[in-house]
Amino acid sequence: MENAQIADVFDEISAILQILGENAFRVRSYQNAARTVRDMADRAEDLLSSGEDLKKLPGIGSSIAEQIDEIVRSGTSHRLTELRGKLPRGFLELLRVRGLGPKKAKKLYDDLGIKSLDDLEQACKDHRIRDLPGMGVKTEEKFLENIGRARENVGRMLLRDADAVFEAFAEHIETVPGLQRFSAAGSRRRRRETIGDLDILLQVTDRDAAINRILTFPAISEVEAQGKEKLTLILNGNLNVDVRFFEADEFGAALLYFTGSKAHNIAVRKVAIDQGYKLNEYGLYKGDKRVAGNTEDEVYEVLGLDSIAPELRENRGEVEAAAKHALPILVDHNDIHGDFHSHTIETDGKQSIEEMAQAARMRGLDYLAITDHSQAVTIARGMDNKRVEKHAEAVRKVDAKLDDFWLLAGVEVDILKDGSLDIDTDILGELDWVIASIHSHFDLDEKEMTQRLLAAIETGVVDCIGHPFTRHLVTRGPISIDVDTVFQACRDNGVCLELNAQPERLDLPDVYCHRAKEIGVKVAIASDAHKATDLDYMRYGVSTARRGWLEPGDVLNSLSTKELRKRLVRKPGAQRWR
DNA sequence: GCCGTTTTCGGCCCGACTGTTTTCAGTCG
């Protein structure tokens, strides 16, 4: 039983309770529990079987702890089953329509018998919505417009794609007359792997002029709300953008507030309340007097907290750590001296060894591992034993010509279904850098998959497990493994874990970066570049590492070439990373 | 439903905008 499945149960319970008009705080309790369970690194199932008390977790009390126990043991929740019986099938999909919340959904059902998106669409077309109390022609039109988007199930956008939209929009914002300050906030600023919408804060001298200028941005497909404080836009028909205006002395408090996360805000607000302050998006107040608000740092400081990097603001212990002056010194882009995973035209890359090396140098790196695919990945024209040897020779030849740069001759070797590697171990033993990855049979059960990885880890010739969960943020969930067992084996065998920086992977996920650190496994951040410009994905790896609390010392990339060469000497019978 | 160094009961973040009202409820973040 995965945590995500348990979290889904609580989210659904919460949604149904909301429609049924239950106590709003009970509704929120289920949401909080869902978030806690979804975000924690340990599996609830494992905690239970090792006798841990789930009630120690934030937002989990005796009732929800019992429910988790039931879900893990029986695979079902009688509470959810019972609640589902109170609503027609498909009813919850109504809540995905923007502007339609639980209250209106209930009214639509009670008054018009609307049970699904189809019913709602028909009722709009028949103009039956406009006659309901509290709703009118505009409501009807809005529903009709938003039903399409709800059907498309517009999920979250990859961080990279949100970055692209934001950067174009930011260029436009730079032309706003009287612009004094602007910043992205929200999950983009926290560098979450996916983004629901963009939040942008502005400080300008003339709001009307600024709004007029902003509204000329060509990608705006709709203006959903427009007021003195706030502008809600839809860009390219699929991305919501909130633009908010603040004055100079409010800006820091606003940035803090709108960067979130919501859970972080609540935790910080609680610190404020405990010390007799009031904190909102306009400032930190003692009574009616604003005591901080210009900058985020100022607000944190008055509250006795160290400044918390946006990537950490998920209420995973960062507020407590800030109060104890025990925050990690996070790894930074400047700490990254090299890249541990790249491909060339030898397999499915787009550029030559020389071109990749040159591109890496131009980006200020001191070393790059060339790690083309092995034979099992036929679609990428993977290499057999002979080609691996020949390719390594070619890499070393290029390396010999480079001053002050190290091109590591490596391979991304496949872990076959039974855990064996598809290149001979004596050949692998001669290489500078060996990544072992899973590219097939993703659906083995946890026991088999764990054994499969353990077998690869214990070969003694693997330096790193590539994209350990093989997840794909849009199309594929993670493989199922016993995380602690695998990570401990990595530690004991001197194998490190890759943090694959491809924006659709970001694998290790942040919570497992944190777990790796706790267990004592080193992390190698790697772009997995298939062409020169992919090397820039490193920044997504670094931000994910930061979200996982990693410090330079936790990350292999912080080693200089000299230090790395020392660490990579493979003594006969000994592992590398002890 | 959760939580507690003022509490085991009585709190639980709160402001902006819209669309419908004629002073406010619902939704959203």
XYZ file of C-alpha atoms (C1' of nucleotides) in Angstrom:
607
model
C 0.000 0.000 0.000
C 1.550 3.281 -1.110
C 1.168 6.494 0.886
C -0.366 8.197 -2.159
C -3.262 5.722 -2.139
C -3.946 6.396 1.527
C -3.732 10.150 0.909
C -6.221 9.853 -1.955
C -8.716 8.231 0.410
C -8.482 11.158 2.838
C -8.714 13.724 0.061
C -11.885 12.102 -1.207
C -13.377 11.847 2.269
C -12.604 15.518 2.741
C -14.283 16.488 -0.530
C -17.430 14.531 0.266
C -17.656 15.885 3.811
C -17.393 19.365 2.364
C -20.316 18.794 0.023
C -22.341 17.293 2.816
C -21.819 20.517 4.738
C -19.756 18.962 7.511
C -17.734 21.030 9.958
C -15.108 22.910 7.948
C -12.360 22.102 10.424
C -13.032 18.408 10.185
C -12.829 18.789 6.431
C -9.468 20.472 6.783
C -8.220 17.814 9.173
C -8.627 15.206 6.479
C -6.810 17.442 4.009
C -3.964 17.930 6.466
C -3.742 14.209 7.096
C -3.685 13.547 3.351
C -0.808 15.959 2.896
C 1.169 14.537 5.807
C 0.818 11.000 4.538
C 1.537 11.902 0.920
C 4.674 13.885 1.731
C 6.362 11.679 4.274
C 9.377 9.662 3.244
C 8.448 6.589 5.255
C 5.645 4.420 4.107
C 2.771 4.342 6.561
C 2.583 0.610 6.057
C 6.202 0.160 7.122
C 5.786 2.407 10.152
C 2.810 0.342 11.249
C 4.558 -2.970 10.805
C 7.519 -1.767 12.839
C 5.150 -0.738 15.610
C 5.529 3.037 15.268
C 2.801 5.270 16.642
C 1.311 7.206 13.736
C -0.245 9.687 16.180
C 3.180 11.277 16.508
C 2.853 12.592 12.950
C 1.505 16.129 12.504
C -2.207 16.225 11.821
C -2.698 12.540 12.621
C -4.731 11.803 15.726
C -6.353 8.673 17.033
C -9.234 8.617 14.561
C -7.120 9.015 11.444
C -4.413 6.702 12.767
C -7.073 4.014 13.122
C -8.303 4.701 9.621
C -4.792 4.372 8.190
C -4.464 1.072 9.992
C -7.710 -0.114 8.449
C -6.710 0.996 4.940
C -3.332 -0.712 5.174
C -4.745 -3.928 6.582
C -7.861 -4.292 4.461
C -7.070 -2.136 1.435
C -10.331 -0.297 1.933
C -11.926 2.365 4.073
C -15.432 1.709 5.341
C -15.772 5.416 6.087
C -15.127 6.294 2.440
C -17.397 3.548 1.138
C -20.159 4.788 3.388
C -19.652 8.397 2.290
C -19.532 7.519 -1.389
C -22.964 5.995 -0.990
C -24.326 9.419 -0.104
C -23.390 10.986 -3.439
C -24.152 10.002 -7.031
C -21.276 8.515 -9.017
C -19.182 11.110 -10.797
C -20.499 13.910 -8.620
C -17.085 14.958 -7.293
C -15.903 15.839 -10.787
C -18.173 18.893 -10.525
C -15.716 20.384 -8.037
C -13.082 20.552 -10.758
C -15.086 23.272 -12.485
C -13.521 26.601 -11.570
C -15.935 28.786 -9.648
C -17.979 25.799 -8.540
C -17.381 24.752 -4.948
C -19.129 22.428 -2.538
C -21.971 24.790 -1.662
C -23.028 25.460 -5.226
C -22.554 21.812 -6.156
C -24.964 20.831 -3.399
C -27.459 23.454 -4.493
C -27.276 22.260 -8.102
C -27.985 18.750 -6.955
C -30.784 19.635 -4.550
C -32.582 22.033 -6.897
C -31.878 20.634 -10.358
C -30.772 17.066 -9.726
C -27.407 17.725 -11.392
C -25.132 14.741 -10.794
C -22.307 15.040 -13.306
C -20.437 17.318 -15.686
C -22.773 16.193 -18.475
C -25.846 17.156 -16.437
C -24.290 20.523 -15.657
C -23.480 21.210 -19.280
C -27.046 20.400 -20.340
C -28.523 22.579 -17.589
C -26.340 25.498 -18.697
C -27.421 25.078 -22.291
C -31.079 24.933 -21.222
C -30.549 28.133 -19.191
C -31.795 26.468 -16.044
C -28.897 27.700 -13.883
C -29.760 31.401 -14.127
C -33.044 30.965 -12.249
C -31.445 29.565 -9.096
C -31.130 31.927 -6.145
C -27.603 33.320 -5.896
C -26.750 32.393 -9.463
C -27.344 34.251 -12.667
C -26.539 34.540 -16.351
C -22.852 35.110 -15.716
C -22.605 32.074 -13.468
C -24.156 29.981 -16.203
C -21.761 31.280 -18.834
C -18.770 30.772 -16.531
C -19.735 27.175 -15.817
C -20.168 26.384 -19.486
C -16.798 27.888 -20.245
C -15.000 26.014 -17.467
C -16.586 22.598 -17.982
C -14.252 21.947 -20.911
C -11.190 22.589 -18.810
C -12.494 20.395 -16.013
C -12.969 17.553 -18.518
C -9.458 17.889 -19.869
C -8.369 17.238 -16.319
C -5.777 19.963 -16.659
C -3.242 18.763 -14.175
C -0.171 20.515 -13.009
C 2.469 21.763 -15.384
C 6.103 20.678 -15.316
C 8.329 23.223 -13.594
C 10.385 23.629 -16.769
C 7.278 24.539 -18.789
C 6.097 26.977 -16.135
C 9.575 28.509 -16.151
C 9.333 29.046 -19.897
C 5.970 30.813 -19.617
C 7.115 32.844 -16.636
C 10.318 33.982 -18.327
C 8.397 35.256 -21.356
C 5.899 37.012 -19.101
C 8.697 38.444 -16.960
C 10.247 40.079 -20.028
C 6.924 41.740 -20.697
C 6.560 42.853 -17.092
C 9.976 44.537 -17.309
C 8.342 47.016 -19.707
C 5.652 48.042 -17.199
C 5.854 51.802 -16.566
C 6.790 52.713 -13.005
C 7.900 49.175 -12.161
C 9.823 49.130 -8.897
C 10.006 45.503 -7.894
C 8.555 42.200 -9.020
C 9.006 38.581 -8.119
C 7.583 35.173 -8.768
C 6.064 33.557 -5.691
C 4.129 30.323 -5.194
C 5.275 26.826 -6.022
C 7.453 28.065 -8.878
C 9.557 29.990 -6.390
C 9.671 26.957 -4.113
C 10.846 25.002 -7.180
C 8.255 22.300 -6.848
C 8.488 19.688 -9.576
C 5.087 20.626 -10.965
C 3.231 23.935 -10.888
C -0.508 24.516 -10.539
C -0.486 28.224 -11.345
C 1.857 31.191 -11.386
C 1.889 33.847 -8.683
C 3.568 37.135 -9.466
C 3.953 40.099 -7.108
C 4.480 43.661 -8.315
C 5.364 46.961 -6.743
C 4.602 49.843 -9.100
C 4.042 53.591 -8.897
C 0.814 53.524 -10.911
C -1.358 50.411 -10.754
C -3.745 51.419 -13.526
C -0.909 52.057 -15.939
C 0.718 48.773 -14.941
C -2.493 46.807 -15.479
C -2.997 48.395 -18.888
C 0.508 47.442 -19.913
C 0.258 43.889 -18.538
C -2.995 43.294 -20.386
C -1.213 43.762 -23.721
C 0.744 40.517 -23.193
C -0.151 38.453 -26.270
C -0.414 35.070 -24.520
C -3.344 36.218 -22.354
C -6.361 34.204 -23.418
C -8.694 35.400 -20.688
C -8.943 37.965 -17.900
C -10.759 36.187 -15.136
C -10.641 38.836 -12.453
C -9.455 42.405 -12.345
C -9.335 44.591 -9.267
C -7.170 47.185 -7.532
C -5.136 44.560 -5.704
C -5.155 41.631 -8.020
C -5.374 40.460 -11.610
C -6.194 36.885 -12.540
C -5.231 35.845 -16.060
C -5.262 32.676 -18.083
C -2.249 32.299 -20.365
C -2.345 30.109 -23.460
C -5.690 28.731 -22.350
C -4.159 26.469 -19.727
C -2.184 28.347 -17.095
C -3.680 30.524 -14.384
C -1.636 33.527 -13.369
C -2.350 35.705 -10.353
C -0.709 39.117 -10.420
C -0.873 41.027 -7.145
C 0.154 44.558 -6.270
C 1.853 45.620 -3.065
C 3.574 48.663 -1.603
C 7.256 48.681 -0.676
C 6.726 48.136 3.053
C 4.376 45.220 2.399
C 6.383 43.461 -0.275
C 8.392 41.095 1.906
C 5.365 39.973 3.914
C 3.474 39.490 0.655
C 6.304 37.466 -0.847
C 6.405 35.272 2.227
C 2.644 34.823 2.192
C 2.260 34.040 -1.504
C 5.348 31.856 -1.746
C 3.758 29.510 0.773
C 3.455 26.694 1.069
C 0.158 27.004 2.810
C 1.401 24.612 5.479
C 4.554 26.666 5.967
C 2.503 29.855 6.306
C 0.305 28.334 8.953
C 3.363 27.172 10.893
C 5.005 30.626 10.702
C 1.755 32.342 11.581
C 1.524 30.141 14.621
C 4.976 31.261 15.742
C 3.789 34.845 15.274
C 0.600 34.330 17.260
C 2.515 32.611 20.080
C 4.704 35.716 20.374
C 1.744 38.093 20.327
C 2.067 39.167 16.697
C -0.340 39.085 13.811
C 1.021 38.054 10.398
C -0.741 38.535 7.094
C 0.251 39.383 3.528
C 0.649 43.055 4.423
C 3.039 42.738 7.295
C 3.881 41.534 10.751
C 1.918 43.504 13.351
C 2.084 44.099 17.069
C -1.374 45.433 17.760
C -1.968 47.969 14.992
C 1.707 48.711 14.499
C 3.546 47.122 11.600
C 6.889 45.889 12.861
C 8.155 44.144 9.710
C 7.194 43.662 6.072
C 9.807 45.153 3.751
C 11.612 41.901 3.252
C 11.049 38.269 4.122
C 14.262 38.171 6.125
C 12.987 41.003 8.297
C 9.809 39.083 9.128
C 11.703 35.906 9.951
C 14.186 37.849 12.029
C 11.614 39.581 14.227
C 10.075 36.176 14.888
C 13.465 34.820 15.951
C 13.732 32.559 12.940
C 16.700 32.143 10.595
C 15.876 32.926 6.977
C 14.294 29.903 5.337
C 15.070 29.201 1.678
C 11.902 28.996 -0.458
C 12.703 25.395 -1.413
C 12.392 24.344 2.228
C 9.004 25.922 2.903
C 6.844 22.819 3.030
C 6.402 22.535 6.798
C 8.659 19.535 6.979
C 10.476 20.719 10.082
C 12.046 23.858 8.615
C 10.284 26.270 10.978
C 11.439 24.364 14.047
C 14.956 24.127 12.597
C 14.964 27.884 11.888
C 14.007 28.583 15.503
C 16.881 26.423 16.723
C 19.306 27.925 14.199
C 19.742 24.448 12.786
C 18.769 24.880 9.154
C 20.954 23.091 6.609
C 23.376 25.127 4.503
C 21.840 24.074 1.220
C 23.808 22.983 -1.808
C 24.016 25.735 -4.380
C 24.720 25.899 -8.091
C 28.212 27.172 -7.292
C 28.952 23.910 -5.480
C 28.436 21.889 -8.643
C 31.759 21.001 -10.243
C 30.647 18.297 -12.593
C 27.898 16.205 -14.156
C 27.560 12.429 -13.835
C 25.308 11.355 -16.692
C 25.297 12.187 -20.409
C 24.756 10.552 -23.792
C 26.306 10.991 -27.216
C 25.539 9.985 -30.812
C 27.046 6.599 -29.937
C 23.553 5.729 -28.622
C 20.556 8.060 -28.356
C 22.356 11.368 -27.787
C 22.389 14.095 -30.394
C 26.000 15.260 -30.175
C 29.554 13.933 -30.225
C 31.857 13.288 -27.286
C 33.834 16.423 -28.161
C 30.746 18.598 -28.418
C 29.398 17.421 -25.063
C 32.764 17.987 -23.400
C 33.032 21.449 -24.891
C 29.509 22.351 -23.799
C 30.205 21.169 -20.254
C 33.393 23.251 -20.095
C 31.566 26.294 -21.341
C 29.165 25.875 -18.465
C 32.021 26.034 -16.021
C 32.114 22.330 -15.151
C 35.369 20.526 -14.388
C 34.229 17.019 -15.276
C 31.537 15.147 -17.186
C 30.716 11.456 -17.295
C 29.882 10.052 -20.726
C 27.417 7.265 -19.988
C 25.813 5.864 -23.095
C 23.267 3.059 -22.964
C 23.989 -0.658 -22.894
C 22.525 -3.256 -25.221
C 19.230 -3.969 -23.428
C 17.978 -0.546 -24.469
C 17.664 -1.523 -28.114
C 15.569 1.500 -28.994
C 18.574 3.693 -28.124
C 20.980 1.425 -30.076
C 22.565 0.389 -26.766
C 26.148 -0.894 -26.716
C 27.288 -4.503 -26.294
C 30.494 -5.470 -24.449
C 32.744 -4.696 -27.366
C 31.236 -1.313 -28.108
C 31.410 -0.315 -24.450
C 35.146 -0.941 -24.485
C 35.653 0.842 -27.788
C 33.536 3.806 -26.768
C 35.453 4.135 -23.488
C 38.647 4.225 -25.481
C 37.222 6.988 -27.680
C 36.184 8.987 -24.614
C 39.662 8.648 -23.101
C 41.227 9.813 -26.326
C 39.158 12.996 -26.235
C 39.886 13.378 -22.534
C 43.645 13.223 -23.160
C 43.370 16.295 -25.353
C 41.543 18.356 -22.710
C 43.447 20.423 -20.174
C 41.847 21.041 -16.798
C 38.855 18.903 -17.627
C 38.053 15.287 -16.908
C 35.841 13.268 -19.201
C 34.890 10.138 -17.289
C 34.555 7.037 -19.443
C 31.375 5.396 -18.253
C 28.182 3.605 -19.140
C 24.538 3.518 -18.151
C 24.234 -0.225 -17.795
C 20.848 -1.901 -17.664
C 19.616 -3.819 -14.651
C 17.827 -6.796 -16.161
C 14.708 -8.335 -14.712
C 16.683 -10.714 -12.475
C 19.016 -7.986 -11.206
C 21.996 -8.966 -13.383
C 23.747 -6.349 -15.502
C 23.839 -6.595 -19.292
C 27.564 -5.814 -19.591
C 30.307 -8.056 -18.192
C 31.477 -6.997 -14.742
C 35.159 -7.170 -15.635
C 34.552 -4.603 -18.377
C 32.524 -2.414 -16.007
C 35.344 -2.663 -13.461
C 37.676 -0.889 -15.893
C 35.411 2.138 -16.385
C 35.586 5.414 -14.482
C 31.878 5.662 -13.745
C 29.107 3.073 -13.881
C 25.439 3.982 -13.568
C 23.051 1.044 -13.257
C 19.465 1.779 -14.269
C 16.143 0.053 -14.700
C 14.480 0.562 -18.087
C 12.109 -2.406 -18.236
C 9.725 -4.565 -16.184
C 8.501 -1.636 -14.107
C 5.641 -3.563 -12.560
C 7.432 -6.175 -10.462
C 6.107 -6.421 -6.943
C 7.990 -4.753 -4.122
C 9.854 -7.858 -3.021
C 11.091 -8.765 -6.487
C 11.973 -5.190 -7.362
C 13.915 -4.731 -4.130
C 15.843 -7.953 -4.759
C 16.529 -6.826 -8.310
C 18.135 -3.601 -7.124
C 20.029 -5.299 -4.297
C 21.574 -7.718 -6.781
C 22.825 -4.819 -8.909
C 24.075 -2.881 -5.885
C 26.018 -5.888 -4.622
C 27.947 -6.534 -7.858
C 30.744 -4.305 -6.583
C 31.164 -2.557 -9.939
C 28.297 -0.087 -9.780
C 28.965 3.500 -8.707
C 25.456 4.846 -8.855
C 21.832 3.780 -9.261
C 20.323 5.821 -12.116
C 16.897 7.459 -11.700
C 16.174 5.141 -8.740
C 12.363 5.241 -8.877
C 12.112 5.349 -12.702
C 9.148 7.626 -12.311
C 7.961 9.957 -15.027
C 6.050 12.953 -13.708
C 3.453 12.881 -16.468
C 3.149 9.286 -17.584
C 4.533 6.820 -15.089
C 4.433 6.306 -11.356
C 7.393 5.122 -9.296
C 8.460 1.493 -9.084
C 7.669 -0.160 -5.820
C 10.670 -0.860 -3.595
C 11.542 -1.170 0.061
C 13.242 2.198 0.193
C 15.178 1.830 3.427
C 16.513 -1.605 2.511
C 17.716 -0.368 -0.875
C 19.221 2.832 0.521
C 20.993 0.970 3.334
C 22.429 -1.470 0.804
C 23.694 1.489 -1.215
C 25.388 2.904 1.844
C 26.913 -0.439 2.851
C 28.177 -1.187 -0.668
C 29.527 2.240 -1.456
C 26.974 2.927 -4.162
C 25.442 6.382 -4.493
C 22.007 7.427 -5.701
C 21.492 9.515 -8.787
C 19.304 12.572 -8.688
C 18.324 12.646 -12.337
C 17.667 16.278 -13.243
C 15.525 15.764 -16.329
C 12.483 17.954 -15.619
C 10.053 15.119 -16.320
C 11.898 12.813 -13.942
C 13.474 14.671 -10.999
C 14.246 11.284 -9.541
C 15.283 11.081 -6.567
C 12.178 12.936 -5.468
C 12.845 15.560 -2.773
C 11.571 13.552 0.196
C 13.872 10.679 -0.763
C 16.853 13.012 -1.032
C 16.161 13.765 2.594
C 15.881 10.074 3.389
C 19.156 9.334 1.601
C 20.846 11.973 3.707
C 19.411 10.490 6.902
C 20.583 7.008 5.976
C 23.961 8.287 4.815
C 23.937 7.672 1.075
C 25.670 10.173 -1.209
C 23.663 11.721 -4.034
C 25.045 12.374 -7.533
C 23.101 15.061 -9.379
C 23.067 14.398 -13.106
C 21.543 16.112 -16.108
C 21.149 12.910 -18.181
C 21.870 15.241 -21.120
C 21.127 13.913 -24.587
C 22.336 17.148 -26.152
C 24.462 20.074 -25.066
C 21.631 22.326 -23.926
C 20.246 19.554 -21.692
C 23.251 20.152 -19.446
C 21.298 23.161 -18.182
C 18.825 20.785 -16.542
C 21.377 20.599 -13.738
C 19.562 23.531 -12.139
C 16.428 21.443 -11.698
C 18.508 18.778 -10.013
C 20.044 21.328 -7.681
C 16.675 22.799 -6.708
C 15.269 19.326 -6.020
C 18.329 18.556 -3.881
C 17.714 21.792 -1.982
C 14.088 20.777 -1.444
C 15.497 17.553 0.005
C 17.639 19.496 2.526
C 20.911 18.391 0.901
C 24.109 20.216 1.765
C 27.265 20.322 -0.373
C 28.747 17.454 1.589
C 25.781 15.226 0.739
C 26.289 15.745 -2.961
C 29.082 14.109 -4.974
C 29.155 16.980 -7.465
C 30.689 19.223 -4.806
C 33.954 17.275 -5.078
C 36.758 18.822 -7.069
C 38.287 16.738 -9.859
C 41.194 15.884 -7.600
C 38.955 14.740 -4.747
C 36.742 12.794 -7.118
C 39.705 10.965 -8.659
C 40.768 9.889 -5.182
C 37.301 8.627 -4.330
C 36.946 6.720 -7.577
C 40.015 4.537 -7.275
C 38.644 1.030 -7.113
C 40.806 -1.186 -4.927
C 40.456 -4.912 -5.599
C 37.716 -6.306 -3.406
C 36.880 -2.910 -1.935
C 33.994 -0.634 -2.643
C 34.330 2.983 -3.567
C 32.293 5.068 -1.205
C 32.958 3.836 2.284
C -10.771 15.716 13.464
C -6.530 17.719 15.691
C -4.246 19.965 19.403
C -2.320 21.895 24.172
C 4.751 25.555 28.459
C -2.172 29.738 29.667
C -6.231 24.842 27.384
C -8.634 17.844 27.636
C -12.621 22.227 25.698
C -12.859 25.421 22.456
C -10.281 27.080 19.412
C -8.801 26.172 14.375
C -5.530 31.993 8.862
C -7.765 35.368 6.481
C -8.264 38.838 2.660
C -9.713 39.789 -2.394
C -12.843 39.297 -5.979
C -17.171 37.997 -8.300
C -21.819 37.872 -8.887
C -25.500 38.300 -6.882
C -27.338 41.137 -4.055
C -28.904 45.922 -1.578
C -25.236 43.843 2.633
C -23.322 39.211 1.556
C -22.260 34.238 0.334
C -19.245 31.475 -2.167
C -14.853 30.550 -4.036
C -10.057 30.838 -4.237
C -5.415 30.970 -2.804
